Amino acid sequence: MTPEERFEAILAADEKVEPRDWMPDAYRKTLIRQIAQHAHSEVIGQQPEGNWITRAPSLRRKAILVAKVQDEAGHGLYLYSAAETLGISRDELQDLLHAGKQKYSSIFNYPTLSWADMGAIGWLVDGAAITNQVMLTRTSYGPYARAMIRICKEESFHQRQGYEIMLTLANGSAEQKAMAQDALDRWWWPSLMMFGPPDAESTHTEQSVKWKIKRETNDQLRQRFVDATVPQAHFLGLTVPDPDLHWDEDSGHWRFGPIDWDEFWEVVKGNGPCNKERLAHKVQAWEDGAWVRDAARAHAAKHADDPMEVSA
Amino acid sequence: MSDPLLTYLLRLGDDSLILAQRLGELVSHQPDLEEDIAVANLALDLIGQARALYAYAGEVEGRGRTEDDLAFLRDEREFFNAVLCEQPNGDFGQTMARQLLFDAYRLPLMDALTASADETISGVAGKAVKECRYHLQHSITWVVRLGDGTEESHRRMQAGLDAMWRFTDELFTGDEVEATLAASGIAVDPSSLRDPWEATIKEVLARATLERPVDPRQRGGGRQGMHSEHLGHILPEMQFLQRAYPGQSW
Ligand SMILES: [Fe+2]
Ligand SMILES: [Fe+2]
């Protein structure tokens, strides 16, 4: 059996491709691009929610929010480790992010303007992420699939805490309910865009499905998310900001109106409301920390032979 | 303050919450991902400690105030944290200096409180002591690395230490609140924590090749509600929603 045939056989048998296995160059490149983008999203994703840590309205909410943001940083770590099994380092990937050569999810380029955004992000953004990530627990690359299994366990808590914030606000005062509706209005469409361009225009989807990196298409996942989420919005007593939204009896799906793909591509190109700020914040933190990382390296080098040196 | 136990609980709880608030500002700004996680972890532990202490404070007070009433509806002069806890993060060196000076005090404090005659306090301390041990280990690791790292890190670490040093005496200065409670085995006399603190600091500074700052004029007042100007900016940010939309649940 040639290496190519072995690779195809692994996919055909629904087994996992492991780092030691031969894989086509393009498969490796696609995975690096996708896992890196995913890792960067977790890391940049700390910012919009981190924006409310100091202002959380109760100590319980504050603790939950800190724990959630901490989880996201942890997800970044798992994913960078998965990417490293493909022969690229975390530092290299970060450099690509900082240079604007790799992307992160566009959803994080929207600002968090009220406390209700913490609810909407957990409910919708984490909800959309889970829809995608549950599929990825079955992805063909072993280390990626295993990272996803760990991540999915934590994501469902993220989604629940977000929905719980929305539920509290929706059942609260008129001001709180307005806050919740405003957040839904702003986060609904960007959340639908999280699944990426429609299948007809998606350059990567078809090949990714063949390689079993993706097991479902963008449009399939988007529909699944809408079907799950619309009844939740109704339960909250909130209005989904889509005049075309309706239940389609025949297909058993919620049908939604046209997505503004121009907005999507503008944000992808870097022209979203917070693209500049998010990347600048990340680069600033990295540059501000350079002397700290240098010191850690210098210290480790000085004490490389020191058996008493215990590092935490 | 009429009830010494209530004041004592607020002093302990306010240290936790105000320091957690400072650490919360740092999430996503740290030198690497591991430290983003670490700083969130510190904040999370301290919030947990504050909640337990406030819940008990509310009970002791007996006026129905909840942990959130105590956190979000008291004004500056009613907060009793040590002024060290409200000092700005500065650079990573200053953050770690503040953390080391606090952790080296907080660990022996919580350790001693595990033997408190008050069961609720000893219970809170029993959980906190494990967290404090990890916190101190983390800050020691960094102070040593930075002190004994590069020329720049040494200079910054020393500067951070120098800047935070004048807020440390307050940690060991008690008044009749601690005296009364210590006599009945409930509280710890803060002056008794000076020796273990000095021992830790001495050892760490030696390993870190840092100088013990020359005692400058010390600055306290927090335990009596007389703060530095920083707390007056921390509170409005932290309390914004509760103040803007009073009496609602979140
Ligand atoms: Fe995540
Ligand atoms: Fe999440």
XYZ file of C-alpha atoms and ligand atoms in Angstrom:
564
model
C 0.000 0.000 0.000
C 1.373 3.424 -0.907
C 1.226 6.211 1.707
C -1.549 7.854 -0.332
C -3.569 4.657 -0.306
C -3.053 4.234 3.414
C -4.278 7.793 4.009
C -7.379 7.189 1.885
C -7.966 3.914 3.701
C -7.882 5.656 7.080
C -10.484 8.156 5.898
C -12.631 5.454 4.300
C -12.623 3.415 7.516
C -13.530 6.549 9.543
C -10.376 6.170 11.568
C -8.170 9.017 12.760
C -5.150 10.395 10.960
C -2.355 10.737 13.519
C 0.715 13.020 13.459
C 3.054 10.129 12.493
C 0.896 9.185 9.482
C 1.671 10.391 5.990
C -0.820 13.016 4.849
C -1.152 15.129 1.710
C 0.469 18.523 1.974
C -2.790 20.287 1.244
C -4.536 18.348 4.047
C -1.825 19.450 6.472
C -2.058 23.046 5.281
C -5.837 23.132 5.537
C -5.682 21.764 9.061
C -3.028 24.225 10.150
C -5.063 27.095 8.762
C -8.277 25.903 10.392
C -6.867 24.914 13.788
C -4.807 28.117 13.984
C -7.838 30.241 13.153
C -9.770 28.357 15.781
C -7.013 28.826 18.390
C -6.685 32.532 17.609
C -10.463 32.895 17.969
C -10.357 31.466 21.489
C -7.562 33.841 22.433
C -9.018 36.992 20.870
C -12.373 35.873 22.264
C -11.100 36.725 25.739
C -11.322 40.418 24.905
C -15.014 41.148 24.313
C -16.026 39.278 27.455
C -12.986 40.364 29.436
C -14.352 43.863 28.827
C -17.095 43.170 31.413
C -15.195 41.292 34.119
C -14.706 44.394 36.246
C -18.348 45.425 35.755
C -20.237 42.161 36.252
C -23.367 42.989 38.264
C -23.081 40.309 40.960
C -20.241 38.335 42.496
C -21.724 35.107 41.184
C -21.844 36.483 37.647
C -18.347 37.858 38.005
C -17.001 34.455 39.045
C -18.792 32.706 36.183
C -17.525 35.227 33.656
C -13.917 34.985 34.841
C -14.156 31.190 34.709
C -15.549 31.322 31.200
C -12.889 33.672 29.876
C -10.287 31.485 31.537
C -11.741 28.452 29.755
C -11.403 30.225 26.419
C -7.703 30.877 27.025
C -7.378 27.199 27.915
C -9.074 26.239 24.653
C -6.500 28.355 22.871
C -3.762 26.321 24.542
C -5.271 22.928 23.597
C -5.682 24.053 20.009
C -2.178 25.467 19.644
C -0.914 22.130 20.944
C -2.997 20.316 18.339
C -1.598 22.607 15.631
C 1.948 21.978 16.854
C 1.564 18.271 16.053
C 1.441 19.380 12.412
C 4.911 20.862 12.604
C 4.350 24.533 13.342
C 5.008 26.277 16.655
C 2.692 28.425 18.723
C 5.064 31.370 18.346
C 5.033 31.054 14.562
C 1.253 30.946 14.561
C 1.017 33.965 16.829
C 3.393 35.883 14.563
C 1.107 35.100 11.631
C -1.873 36.371 13.612
C -0.062 39.529 14.659
C 0.989 40.173 11.075
C -2.625 39.820 9.955
C -1.787 36.733 7.875
C -4.080 34.433 9.805
C -7.611 35.178 10.882
C -9.774 34.652 13.903
C -13.546 34.427 13.980
C -15.084 37.693 12.796
C -17.662 37.595 15.563
C -15.086 38.974 17.984
C -14.814 42.147 15.945
C -18.128 43.347 17.341
C -18.129 45.436 20.531
C -19.685 44.405 23.857
C -21.796 47.413 24.779
C -23.945 46.220 27.639
C -24.111 43.504 30.252
C -26.707 41.726 28.118
C -23.958 41.130 25.568
C -22.450 38.652 28.042
C -25.727 36.782 27.824
C -26.025 37.036 24.066
C -22.440 35.909 23.498
C -22.797 32.848 25.689
C -26.160 31.934 24.245
C -25.560 32.711 20.560
C -21.816 32.815 19.965
C -20.942 29.864 22.144
C -24.114 28.200 20.892
C -22.983 28.587 17.294
C -19.475 27.498 18.217
C -20.815 24.322 19.840
C -22.835 23.436 16.738
C -19.621 23.593 14.753
C -17.449 21.969 17.391
C -19.693 18.990 18.043
C -19.200 18.149 14.373
C -15.446 18.596 14.793
C -15.247 15.990 17.574
C -15.585 13.559 14.641
C -13.026 15.297 12.432
C -10.486 13.061 10.733
C -7.359 14.460 12.375
C -6.878 12.735 15.759
C -5.308 15.524 17.863
C -7.898 18.049 16.620
C -10.796 15.698 17.358
C -9.507 15.012 20.858
C -9.003 18.720 21.594
C -12.600 19.269 20.475
C -13.947 16.640 22.848
C -12.340 18.416 25.812
C -13.510 21.802 24.570
C -17.109 20.769 23.938
C -17.531 19.694 27.553
C -16.814 23.251 28.658
C -18.700 24.977 25.873
C -22.068 23.659 26.961
C -21.566 25.394 30.319
C -20.751 28.599 28.419
C -23.938 28.385 26.427
C -26.063 27.685 29.490
C -24.671 30.555 31.547
C -25.294 32.922 28.644
C -28.860 31.770 28.228
C -29.386 32.094 31.959
C -28.240 35.735 31.836
C -30.699 36.363 29.003
C -33.488 34.631 30.892
C -32.853 36.726 33.996
C -32.849 39.947 31.983
C -35.863 38.980 29.900
C -37.816 38.348 33.103
C -36.473 41.462 34.764
C -37.394 45.134 34.594
C -38.389 46.911 31.384
C -34.861 48.316 31.187
C -33.325 44.882 31.520
C -35.642 43.415 28.919
C -34.732 46.225 26.522
C -31.057 45.503 27.180
C -31.627 41.836 26.286
C -33.529 42.674 23.101
C -30.860 45.150 22.041
C -28.182 42.504 22.515
C -30.149 39.967 20.464
C -30.632 42.576 17.742
C -26.907 43.198 17.493
C -25.624 39.599 17.861
C -28.172 37.600 15.854
C -26.897 38.156 12.329
C -23.185 38.058 13.155
C -23.856 34.729 14.889
C -25.401 33.288 11.712
C -22.353 34.509 9.805
C -20.090 32.519 12.125
C -20.754 29.393 10.041
C -19.025 31.006 7.093
C -20.152 31.782 3.547
C -22.937 29.815 1.884
C -21.913 26.421 0.512
C -22.158 27.652 -3.071
C -19.455 30.240 -2.381
C -17.314 28.428 0.134
C -13.927 27.662 -1.334
C -12.866 25.203 1.338
C -15.985 23.306 2.242
C -16.117 20.691 -0.491
C -12.526 19.499 -0.107
C -12.794 19.633 3.691
C -15.848 17.422 3.610
C -14.029 14.943 1.353
C -11.162 14.805 3.805
C -13.657 14.432 6.629
C -12.179 17.491 8.339
C -15.677 18.904 8.150
C -18.536 16.418 8.323
C -21.287 18.878 7.477
C -21.453 22.019 5.360
C -21.733 25.631 6.516
C -25.366 25.862 5.469
C -26.327 22.622 7.190
C -24.735 23.749 10.437
C -26.299 27.209 10.179
C -29.748 25.700 9.731
C -29.248 23.405 12.692
C -28.282 26.400 14.830
C -31.283 28.458 13.737
C -33.653 25.560 14.384
C -32.306 25.137 17.895
C -32.127 28.828 18.740
C -35.385 30.344 17.479
C -37.562 28.475 20.007
C -35.179 29.606 22.744
C -35.643 33.236 21.674
C -39.401 32.739 21.783
C -39.173 31.242 25.248
C -37.319 34.398 26.320
C -40.114 36.487 24.863
C -37.643 38.284 22.617
C -37.994 39.073 18.927
C -35.509 37.662 16.434
C -34.534 40.630 14.226
C -35.553 38.965 10.966
C -38.907 39.889 9.374
C -38.631 36.899 7.020
C -38.204 34.318 9.742
C -40.958 31.691 9.571
C -41.647 28.077 10.369
C -41.692 25.861 7.292
C -44.045 22.994 8.028
C -42.962 20.861 5.044
C -39.253 20.797 5.765
C -39.562 21.109 9.524
C -37.137 24.022 9.581
C -37.127 27.668 10.570
C -36.497 29.603 7.358
C -34.569 32.834 7.729
C -34.094 35.900 5.547
C -31.042 36.831 3.475
C -27.771 37.313 5.301
C -25.856 40.495 4.551
C -22.733 38.898 3.111
C -21.290 42.285 2.229
C -21.062 43.035 5.936
C -19.483 39.631 6.509
C -16.776 40.177 3.898
C -16.110 43.709 5.129
C -15.433 42.390 8.638
C -13.304 39.540 7.260
C -11.274 42.095 5.322
C -10.563 43.968 8.528
C -13.197 46.680 8.377
C -15.437 45.526 11.225
C -16.148 47.765 14.206
C -13.324 46.374 16.382
C -10.830 44.607 14.085
C -8.173 47.236 14.684
C -8.689 47.353 18.443
C -8.703 43.582 18.923
C -5.483 43.012 17.044
C -3.806 46.074 18.546
C -4.737 44.871 22.055
C -3.275 41.443 21.332
C -0.071 42.798 19.823
C 0.326 45.295 22.663
C -0.021 42.591 25.322
C 2.520 40.460 23.472
C 5.012 43.302 23.111
C 4.529 44.494 26.689
C 5.257 40.944 27.820
C 8.453 40.521 25.801
C 10.754 41.438 28.699
C 8.897 38.982 30.939
C 9.281 36.096 28.500
C 12.930 37.034 27.928
C 13.491 36.996 31.675
C 11.889 33.564 32.034
C 14.162 32.200 29.310
C 17.255 33.854 30.762
C 16.437 32.540 34.215
C 15.872 29.026 32.933
C 19.170 29.114 31.042
C 21.080 30.309 34.130
C 19.603 27.553 36.227
C 19.520 24.735 33.696
C 21.921 22.644 35.789
C 20.464 23.590 39.129
C 18.658 20.552 40.571
C 17.112 22.620 43.355
C 15.394 25.009 40.985
C 11.745 24.106 41.013
C 9.564 26.055 38.656
C 5.852 26.250 39.182
C -18.207 49.904 63.718
C -19.988 48.252 66.575
C -19.483 44.567 65.873
C -15.801 43.619 65.692
C -16.588 40.318 63.943
C -18.424 42.124 61.154
C -15.530 44.544 60.663
C -13.033 41.711 60.685
C -14.949 39.770 58.042
C -15.190 42.863 55.863
C -11.458 43.502 56.190
C -10.733 39.953 55.037
C -13.387 39.983 52.335
C -12.507 43.416 50.981
C -8.847 42.433 50.586
C -10.033 39.512 48.472
C -12.515 41.392 46.340
C -10.496 44.510 45.641
C -7.393 42.536 44.706
C -9.554 40.264 42.528
C -10.912 43.363 40.840
C -7.384 44.531 40.017
C -6.419 41.080 38.725
C -9.600 40.931 36.645
C -8.371 43.986 34.742
C -5.404 41.951 33.522
C -7.177 39.069 31.820
C -6.114 39.023 28.132
C -3.307 41.545 28.788
C -0.755 39.111 30.190
C 2.657 38.210 28.690
C 1.389 34.843 27.479
C -1.627 32.582 27.463
C -0.494 30.654 30.522
C -0.428 33.866 32.552
C -3.839 34.932 31.264
C -5.086 31.667 32.707
C -3.096 32.094 35.920
C -4.335 35.620 36.609
C -7.934 34.553 35.997
C -7.368 31.717 38.405
C -6.077 34.041 41.121
C -9.038 36.355 40.635
C -11.473 33.469 40.711
C -10.134 32.103 43.996
C -10.252 35.549 45.581
C -13.815 36.188 44.415
C -14.782 32.861 45.952
C -13.150 33.817 49.244
C -14.862 37.225 49.208
C -18.258 35.645 48.610
C -17.909 33.259 51.527
C -16.713 36.018 53.845
C -19.434 38.477 52.786
C -22.163 35.881 53.090
C -21.075 35.286 56.663
C -20.668 39.021 57.319
C -24.263 39.542 56.231
C -25.384 36.831 58.618
C -23.383 38.269 61.486
C -24.786 41.726 60.842
C -28.329 40.357 60.810
C -29.836 43.111 58.688
C -30.430 40.953 55.657
C -27.585 42.329 53.540
C -26.391 39.831 50.925
C -22.891 39.300 49.541
C -23.863 41.548 46.633
C -25.232 44.302 48.877
C -21.909 44.319 50.641
C -19.874 44.304 47.446
C -21.898 46.704 45.341
C -23.698 49.055 47.687
C -21.045 50.212 50.116
C -19.096 53.375 49.482
C -15.402 54.036 49.789
C -15.210 54.795 53.494
C -17.065 51.554 54.268
C -14.440 49.379 52.536
C -11.712 48.065 54.822
C -9.191 46.453 52.491
C -5.512 47.165 52.952
C -4.439 49.892 50.529
C -1.909 47.456 49.019
C -4.783 45.576 47.373
C -6.110 48.606 45.501
C -2.752 49.697 44.039
C -2.614 49.763 40.232
C -1.275 46.797 38.316
C 1.599 48.743 36.777
C 3.815 46.483 34.703
C 4.068 42.741 35.277
C 6.864 43.354 37.788
C 4.694 45.610 39.925
C 1.768 43.193 39.701
C 3.964 40.360 40.878
C 5.489 42.478 43.649
C 2.034 43.353 44.975
C 1.025 39.712 44.700
C 4.085 38.363 46.487
C 3.773 40.861 49.341
C 0.100 39.989 49.712
C 0.393 36.206 49.289
C 3.257 35.957 51.787
C 0.904 37.584 54.326
C -2.302 35.886 53.315
C -1.014 32.300 53.464
C 0.092 32.358 57.131
C -3.080 34.314 57.929
C -5.370 31.716 56.406
C -3.252 28.947 57.838
C -3.698 30.373 61.341
C -7.414 30.952 60.769
C -7.964 27.266 60.075
C -7.721 27.009 63.878
C -10.210 29.835 64.497
C -12.742 29.273 67.265
C -15.355 30.439 64.772
C -16.311 27.424 62.686
C -17.394 29.367 59.647
C -14.103 31.247 59.542
C -12.063 28.094 60.013
C -14.055 26.481 57.219
C -13.442 29.359 54.815
C -9.769 29.386 55.771
C -9.456 25.647 55.279
C -10.445 26.003 51.655
C -8.559 29.270 51.123
C -5.277 27.997 52.498
C -4.844 25.583 49.602
C -5.503 28.374 47.135
C -3.121 30.741 48.936
C -0.381 28.141 48.828
C -0.657 27.951 45.057
C -0.845 31.750 44.771
C 2.317 32.225 46.788
C 4.140 29.585 44.797
C 3.131 31.352 41.600
C 4.274 34.780 42.763
C 7.546 33.434 44.160
C 8.287 31.728 40.855
C 7.834 34.976 38.962
C 9.621 37.271 41.392
C 12.612 34.936 41.322
C 12.557 34.641 37.536
C 12.270 38.370 37.017
C 14.742 39.329 39.723
C 17.280 36.808 38.498
C 16.453 37.057 34.803
C 17.724 39.832 32.552
C 19.064 43.239 33.442
C 15.780 44.825 32.419
C 13.616 42.396 34.347
C 15.779 42.833 37.419
C 15.421 46.600 37.233
C 11.648 46.419 36.728
C 11.136 43.844 39.460
C 13.111 45.940 41.919
C 11.126 49.033 40.937
C 7.834 47.197 41.425
C 8.927 45.995 44.824
C 10.095 49.470 45.844
C 6.759 50.957 44.772
C 4.641 48.444 46.701
C 6.779 48.191 49.813
C 5.330 51.195 51.598
C 1.892 49.595 51.729
C 3.026 46.521 53.669
C 3.147 47.692 57.302
C -0.600 48.018 57.283
C -0.940 44.257 56.823
C 0.563 43.698 60.254
C -1.101 46.543 62.106
C -4.189 45.585 64.035
C -6.488 47.556 66.274
C -9.068 46.733 68.937
C -11.050 44.720 66.363
C -8.374 42.071 65.983
C -7.324 42.368 69.627
C -10.833 41.593 70.886
C -11.348 38.710 68.486
C -7.871 37.280 68.921
C -8.447 37.113 72.677
C -11.362 34.750 72.065
C -9.456 32.715 69.485
C -11.551 33.899 66.534
C -9.082 36.183 64.760
C -5.338 36.293 64.321
C -3.286 39.131 65.733
C -1.835 40.592 62.512
C 1.486 41.397 64.168
C 2.026 37.655 64.634
C 2.143 37.282 60.843
C 5.137 39.597 60.492
C 7.751 36.894 61.232
C 6.577 34.279 58.746
C 6.144 37.061 56.163
C 9.654 38.396 56.765
C 11.064 34.890 56.478
C 9.385 34.268 53.127
C 10.316 37.656 51.735
C 13.919 37.355 52.877
C 14.336 33.981 51.218
C 12.646 35.048 47.992
C 14.594 38.276 47.680
C 17.839 36.375 48.173
C 16.956 33.886 45.442
C 15.786 36.725 43.214
C 18.971 38.766 43.861
C 16.737 41.695 44.834
C 17.368 44.303 47.512
C 15.012 44.640 50.435
C 13.626 48.137 49.968
C 14.732 50.606 52.607
C 11.657 51.252 54.746
C 10.258 54.489 53.414
C 7.417 56.279 55.110
C 4.640 53.705 55.291
C 1.126 54.314 54.082
C -1.945 52.615 55.558
C -5.449 53.648 56.510
C -7.420 51.132 54.483
C -8.422 49.092 57.518
C -10.184 52.215 58.824
C -11.720 53.099 55.466
C -9.171 55.796 54.613
C -7.954 54.782 51.193
C -5.639 55.909 48.455
C -7.320 57.706 45.557
C -7.460 54.483 43.549
C -10.377 52.865 45.362
C -12.632 55.731 44.331
C -12.143 54.629 40.733
C -12.363 50.900 41.308
C -15.744 51.089 43.026
C -17.780 53.049 40.460
C -16.637 50.699 37.727
C -17.375 47.601 39.779
C -20.693 48.915 41.117
C -21.981 50.534 37.930
C -24.893 48.232 37.120
C -26.109 47.880 40.686
C -26.030 51.649 41.117
C -27.555 52.508 37.734
C -30.383 49.978 38.026
C -31.062 49.649 41.756
C -32.927 46.734 43.234
C -32.901 44.435 40.226
C -31.711 40.880 39.970
C -29.025 39.880 37.555
Fe -13.952 28.162 23.603
Fe -16.850 29.234 24.936
